[in-house]
mmCIF file of C-alpha atoms in Angstrom:
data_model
loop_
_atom_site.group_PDB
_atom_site.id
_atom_site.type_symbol
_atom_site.label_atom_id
_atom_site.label_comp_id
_atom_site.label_asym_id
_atom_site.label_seq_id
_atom_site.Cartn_x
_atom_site.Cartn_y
_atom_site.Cartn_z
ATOM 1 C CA UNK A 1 -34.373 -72.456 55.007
ATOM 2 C CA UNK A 2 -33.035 -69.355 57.102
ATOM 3 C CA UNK A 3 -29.065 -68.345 56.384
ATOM 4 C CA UNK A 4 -28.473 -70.006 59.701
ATOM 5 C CA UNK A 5 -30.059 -73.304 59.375
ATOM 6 C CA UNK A 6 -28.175 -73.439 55.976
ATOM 7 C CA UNK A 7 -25.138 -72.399 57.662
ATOM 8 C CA UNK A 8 -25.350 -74.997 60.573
ATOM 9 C CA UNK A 9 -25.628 -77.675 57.586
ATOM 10 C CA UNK A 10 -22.786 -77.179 56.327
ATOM 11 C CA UNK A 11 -20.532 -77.579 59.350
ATOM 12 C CA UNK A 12 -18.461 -80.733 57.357
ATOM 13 C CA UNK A 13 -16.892 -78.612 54.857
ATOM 14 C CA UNK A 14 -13.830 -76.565 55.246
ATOM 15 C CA UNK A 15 -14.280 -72.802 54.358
ATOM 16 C CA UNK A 16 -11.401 -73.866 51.121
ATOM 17 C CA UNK A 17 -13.875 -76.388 50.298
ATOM 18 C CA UNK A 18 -16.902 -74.305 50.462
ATOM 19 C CA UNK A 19 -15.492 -72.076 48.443
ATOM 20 C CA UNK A 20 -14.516 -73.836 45.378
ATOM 21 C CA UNK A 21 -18.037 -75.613 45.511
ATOM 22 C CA UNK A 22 -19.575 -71.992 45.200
ATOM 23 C CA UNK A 23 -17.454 -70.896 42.379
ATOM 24 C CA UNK A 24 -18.187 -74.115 40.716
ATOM 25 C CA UNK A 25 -21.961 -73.387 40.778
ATOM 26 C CA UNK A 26 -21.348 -69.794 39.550
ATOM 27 C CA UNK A 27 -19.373 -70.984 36.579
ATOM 28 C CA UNK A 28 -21.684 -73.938 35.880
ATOM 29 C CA UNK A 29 -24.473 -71.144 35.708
ATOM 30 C CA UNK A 30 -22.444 -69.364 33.422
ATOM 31 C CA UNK A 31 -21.840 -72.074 31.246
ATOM 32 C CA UNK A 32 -25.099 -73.996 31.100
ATOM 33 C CA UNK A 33 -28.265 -72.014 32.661
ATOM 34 C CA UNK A 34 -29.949 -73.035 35.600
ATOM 35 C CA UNK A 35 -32.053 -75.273 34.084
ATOM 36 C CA UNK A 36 -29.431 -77.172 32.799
ATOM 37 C CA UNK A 37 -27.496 -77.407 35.775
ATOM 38 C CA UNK A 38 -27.361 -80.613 37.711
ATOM 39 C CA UNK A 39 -26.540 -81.725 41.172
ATOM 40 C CA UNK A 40 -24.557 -84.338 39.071
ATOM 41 C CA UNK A 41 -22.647 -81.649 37.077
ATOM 42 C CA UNK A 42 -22.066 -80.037 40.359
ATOM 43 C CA UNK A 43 -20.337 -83.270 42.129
ATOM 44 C CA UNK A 44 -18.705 -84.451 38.758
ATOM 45 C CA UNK A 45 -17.010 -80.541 38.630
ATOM 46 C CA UNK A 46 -15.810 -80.243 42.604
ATOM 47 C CA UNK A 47 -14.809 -83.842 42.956
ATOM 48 C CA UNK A 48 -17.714 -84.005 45.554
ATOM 49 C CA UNK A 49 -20.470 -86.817 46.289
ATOM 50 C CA UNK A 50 -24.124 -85.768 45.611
ATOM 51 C CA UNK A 51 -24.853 -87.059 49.350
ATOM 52 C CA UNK A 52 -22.799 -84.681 50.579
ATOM 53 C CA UNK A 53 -24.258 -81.530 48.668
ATOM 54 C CA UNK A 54 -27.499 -82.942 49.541
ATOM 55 C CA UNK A 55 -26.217 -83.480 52.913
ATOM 56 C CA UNK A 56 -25.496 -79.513 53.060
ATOM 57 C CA UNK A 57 -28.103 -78.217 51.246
ATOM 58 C CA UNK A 58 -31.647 -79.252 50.416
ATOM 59 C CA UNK A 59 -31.246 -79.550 47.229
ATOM 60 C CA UNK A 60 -30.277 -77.274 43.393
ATOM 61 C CA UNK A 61 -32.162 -74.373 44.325
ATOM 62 C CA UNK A 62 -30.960 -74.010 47.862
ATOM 63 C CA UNK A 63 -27.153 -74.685 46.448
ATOM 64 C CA UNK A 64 -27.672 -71.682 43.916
ATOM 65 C CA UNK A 65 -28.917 -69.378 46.149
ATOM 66 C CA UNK A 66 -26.022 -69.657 48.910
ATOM 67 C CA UNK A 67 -23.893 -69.564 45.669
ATOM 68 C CA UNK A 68 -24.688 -66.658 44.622
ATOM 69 C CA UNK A 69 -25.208 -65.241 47.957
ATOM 70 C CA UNK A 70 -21.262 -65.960 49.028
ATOM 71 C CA UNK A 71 -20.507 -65.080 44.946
ATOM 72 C CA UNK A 72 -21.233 -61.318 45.931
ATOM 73 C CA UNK A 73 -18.094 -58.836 46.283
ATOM 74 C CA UNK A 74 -19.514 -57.103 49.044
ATOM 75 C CA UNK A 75 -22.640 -56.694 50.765
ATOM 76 C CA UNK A 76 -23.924 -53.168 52.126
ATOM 77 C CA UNK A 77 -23.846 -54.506 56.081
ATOM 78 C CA UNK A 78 -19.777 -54.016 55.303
ATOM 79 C CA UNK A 79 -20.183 -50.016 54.518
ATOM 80 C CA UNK A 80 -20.649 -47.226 56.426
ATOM 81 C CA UNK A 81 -19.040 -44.457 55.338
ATOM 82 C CA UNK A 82 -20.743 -41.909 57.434
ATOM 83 C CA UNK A 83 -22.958 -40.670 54.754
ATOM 84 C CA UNK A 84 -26.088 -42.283 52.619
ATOM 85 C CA UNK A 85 -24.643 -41.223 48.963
ATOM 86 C CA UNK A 86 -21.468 -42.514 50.382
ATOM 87 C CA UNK A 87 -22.575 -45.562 51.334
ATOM 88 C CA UNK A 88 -24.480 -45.568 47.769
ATOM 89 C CA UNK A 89 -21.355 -44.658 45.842
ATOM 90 C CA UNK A 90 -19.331 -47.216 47.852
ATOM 91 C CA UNK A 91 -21.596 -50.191 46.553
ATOM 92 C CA UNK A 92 -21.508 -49.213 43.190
ATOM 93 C CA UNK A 93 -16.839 -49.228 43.945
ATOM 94 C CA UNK A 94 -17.360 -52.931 45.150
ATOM 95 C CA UNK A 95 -18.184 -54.380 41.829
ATOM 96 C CA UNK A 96 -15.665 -54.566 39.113
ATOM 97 C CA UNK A 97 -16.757 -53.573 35.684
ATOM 98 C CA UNK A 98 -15.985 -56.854 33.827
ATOM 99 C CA UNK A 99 -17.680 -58.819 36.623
ATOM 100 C CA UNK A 100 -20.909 -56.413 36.663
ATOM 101 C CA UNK A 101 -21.595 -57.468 32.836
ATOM 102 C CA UNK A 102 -21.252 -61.296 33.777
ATOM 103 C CA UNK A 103 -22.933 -60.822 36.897
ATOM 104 C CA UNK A 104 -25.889 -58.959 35.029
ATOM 105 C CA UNK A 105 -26.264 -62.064 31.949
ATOM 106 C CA UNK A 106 -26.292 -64.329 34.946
ATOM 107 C CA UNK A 107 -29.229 -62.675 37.080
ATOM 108 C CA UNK A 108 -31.164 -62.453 33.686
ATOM 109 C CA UNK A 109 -31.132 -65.828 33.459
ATOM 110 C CA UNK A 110 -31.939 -66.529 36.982
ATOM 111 C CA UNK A 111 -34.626 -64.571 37.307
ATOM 112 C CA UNK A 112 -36.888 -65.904 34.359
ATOM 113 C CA UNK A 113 -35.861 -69.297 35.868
ATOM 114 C CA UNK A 114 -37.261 -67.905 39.056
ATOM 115 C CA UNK A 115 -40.504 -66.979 37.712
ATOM 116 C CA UNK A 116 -40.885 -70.516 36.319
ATOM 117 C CA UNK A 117 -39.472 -72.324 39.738
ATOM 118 C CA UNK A 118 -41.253 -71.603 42.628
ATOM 119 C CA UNK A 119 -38.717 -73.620 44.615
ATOM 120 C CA UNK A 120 -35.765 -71.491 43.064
ATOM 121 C CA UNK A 121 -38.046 -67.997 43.590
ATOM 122 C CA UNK A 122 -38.308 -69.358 47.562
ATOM 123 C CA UNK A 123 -34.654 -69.851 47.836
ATOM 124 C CA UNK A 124 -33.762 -66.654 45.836
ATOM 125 C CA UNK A 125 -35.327 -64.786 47.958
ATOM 126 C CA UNK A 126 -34.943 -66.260 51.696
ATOM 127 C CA UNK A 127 -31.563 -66.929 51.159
ATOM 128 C CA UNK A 128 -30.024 -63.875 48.952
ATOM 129 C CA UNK A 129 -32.933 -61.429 48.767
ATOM 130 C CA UNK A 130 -34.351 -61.028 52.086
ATOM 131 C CA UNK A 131 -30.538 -60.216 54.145
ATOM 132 C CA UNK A 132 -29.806 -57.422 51.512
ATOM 133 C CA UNK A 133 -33.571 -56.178 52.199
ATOM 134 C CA UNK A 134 -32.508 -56.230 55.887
ATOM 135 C CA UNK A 135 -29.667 -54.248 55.083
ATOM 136 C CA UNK A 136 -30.870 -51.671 52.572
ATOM 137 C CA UNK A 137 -33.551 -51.205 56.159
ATOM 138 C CA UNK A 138 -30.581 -50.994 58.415
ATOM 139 C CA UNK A 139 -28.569 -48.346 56.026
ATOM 140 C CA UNK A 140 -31.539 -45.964 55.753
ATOM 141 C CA UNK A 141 -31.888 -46.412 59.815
ATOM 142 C CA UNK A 142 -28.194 -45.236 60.050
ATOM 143 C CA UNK A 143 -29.189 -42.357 57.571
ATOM 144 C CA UNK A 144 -32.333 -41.216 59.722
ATOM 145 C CA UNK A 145 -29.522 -42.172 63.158
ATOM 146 C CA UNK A 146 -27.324 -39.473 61.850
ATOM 147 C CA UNK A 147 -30.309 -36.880 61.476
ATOM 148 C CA UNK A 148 -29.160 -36.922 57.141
ATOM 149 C CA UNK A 149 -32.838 -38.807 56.197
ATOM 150 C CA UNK A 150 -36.542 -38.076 57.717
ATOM 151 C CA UNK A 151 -37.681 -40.576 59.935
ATOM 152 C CA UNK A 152 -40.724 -40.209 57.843
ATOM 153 C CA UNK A 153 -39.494 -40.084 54.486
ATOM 154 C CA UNK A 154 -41.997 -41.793 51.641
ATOM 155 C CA UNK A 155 -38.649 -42.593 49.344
ATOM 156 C CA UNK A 156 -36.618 -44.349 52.248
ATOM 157 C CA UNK A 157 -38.344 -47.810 51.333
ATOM 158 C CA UNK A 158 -38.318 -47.982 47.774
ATOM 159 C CA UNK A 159 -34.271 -47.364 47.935
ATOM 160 C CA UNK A 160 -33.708 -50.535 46.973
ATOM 161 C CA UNK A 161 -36.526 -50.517 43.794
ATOM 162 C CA UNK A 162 -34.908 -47.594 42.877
ATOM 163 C CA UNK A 163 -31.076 -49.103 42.374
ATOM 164 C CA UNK A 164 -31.959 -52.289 41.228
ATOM 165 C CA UNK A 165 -35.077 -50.870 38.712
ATOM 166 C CA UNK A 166 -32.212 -49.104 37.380
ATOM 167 C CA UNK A 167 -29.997 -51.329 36.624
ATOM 168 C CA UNK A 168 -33.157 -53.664 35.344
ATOM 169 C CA UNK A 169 -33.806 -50.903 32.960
ATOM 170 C CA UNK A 170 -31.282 -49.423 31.158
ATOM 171 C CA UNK A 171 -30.767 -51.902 28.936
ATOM 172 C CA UNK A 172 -34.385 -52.204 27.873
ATOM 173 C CA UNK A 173 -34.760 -48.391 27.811
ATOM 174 C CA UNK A 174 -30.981 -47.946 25.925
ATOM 175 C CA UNK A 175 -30.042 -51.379 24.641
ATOM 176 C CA UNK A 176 -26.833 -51.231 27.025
ATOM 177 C CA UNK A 177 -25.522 -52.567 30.266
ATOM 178 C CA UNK A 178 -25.354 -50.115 33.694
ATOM 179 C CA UNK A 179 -21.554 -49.569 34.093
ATOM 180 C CA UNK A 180 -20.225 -47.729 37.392
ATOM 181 C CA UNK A 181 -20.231 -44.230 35.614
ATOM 182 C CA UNK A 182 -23.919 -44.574 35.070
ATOM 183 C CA UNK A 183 -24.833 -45.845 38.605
ATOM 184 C CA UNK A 184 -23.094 -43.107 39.867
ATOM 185 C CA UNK A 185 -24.832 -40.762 38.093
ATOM 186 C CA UNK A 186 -28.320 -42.227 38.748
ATOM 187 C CA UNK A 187 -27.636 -41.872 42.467
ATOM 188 C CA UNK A 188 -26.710 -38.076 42.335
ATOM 189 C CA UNK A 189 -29.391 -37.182 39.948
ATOM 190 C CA UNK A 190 -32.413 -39.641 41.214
ATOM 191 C CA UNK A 191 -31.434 -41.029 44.402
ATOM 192 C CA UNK A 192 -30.710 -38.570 47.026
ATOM 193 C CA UNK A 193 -32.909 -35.942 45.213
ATOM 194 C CA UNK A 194 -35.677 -38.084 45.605
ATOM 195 C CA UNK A 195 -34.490 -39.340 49.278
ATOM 196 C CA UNK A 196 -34.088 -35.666 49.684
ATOM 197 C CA UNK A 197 -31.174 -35.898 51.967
ATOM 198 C CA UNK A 198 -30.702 -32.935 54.664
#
């Protein structure tokens, strides 16, 4: 299901109500893994019906996704500082520290879920995935607009392998969580070299 379709389903609930039915998911997640959780846990912890979530949404893996989708502090289509590391360094200044960790123990989870689900992997990645894709594209278009990036450059399409396989990494390679000083550092000393900004 496109963003838009899901969108246009959920026309009966308020913004309020919307939500505090996302936050419940993300804390459910938190609490119990996404195996665990149920559409029933879900109704039973917002006060909701299941008809209605499965009025709005197709079902758990489409909730999750638009979950976790609203659940981000800020997506890259709000930043344009005028500058690629900028715009880099400004994503990394969304995310608060405390929230990074949890954030991090959640996606763990949901990923080896995802390679397990193939309904969850689908909804993953049409409904949170594939918009960011769109605008990692749209930031390196700016980048190239503004003459910084070569229209041509081999790096430009891997930006986004290169900040998430970075974060995926570090703890495997160092045993420790990415924290903000880190991804800063990483984009200095990896990203624009390799991106080899003008």
């Amino acid at each position: 299901m496109t963003p838009e379709a899901a969108a246009a389903r959920r026309t009966r609930l308020t913004p309020e109500r919307e939500r505090e039915l996302y936050q419940a998911v993300i804390e459910l997640l938190r609490e119990v893994g996404y195996e665990a959780l149920t559409m029933d846990a879900v109704a039973a912890r917002t006060r909701a019906s299941k008809a209605t979530l499965y009025r709005q949404w197709k079902g758990k893996p489409e909730l999750v996704a638009t979950a976790l989708r609203h659940h981000k502090p800020g997506s890259l289509a709000d930043i344009d500082t005028g500058s690629l590391p900028g715009d880099l360094h400004e994503l990394v200044r969304f995310h608060d520290e405390s929230e990074v960790k949890r954030d991090q123990e959640l996606m763990r989870g949901l990923a080896h879920a995802a390679f397990r689900n193939e309904d969850l992997f689908r909804a993953l990645r049409e409904l949170l995935i594939e918009p960011e894709l769109v605008n990692f594209r749209d930031l390196v278009q700016r980048a190239v607009d503004r003459g910084e990036l070569a229209a041509d450059s081999p790096a430009g399409e891997f930006l986004p392998h290169m900040l998430f396989g970075a974060a995926l990494a570090r703890p495997i390679i160092e045993g420790v969580d990415p924290d903000p000083e880190y991804s800063h550092r990483f984009i200095d000393a990896v990203v624009v070299p390799a991106l080899r900004l003008s």
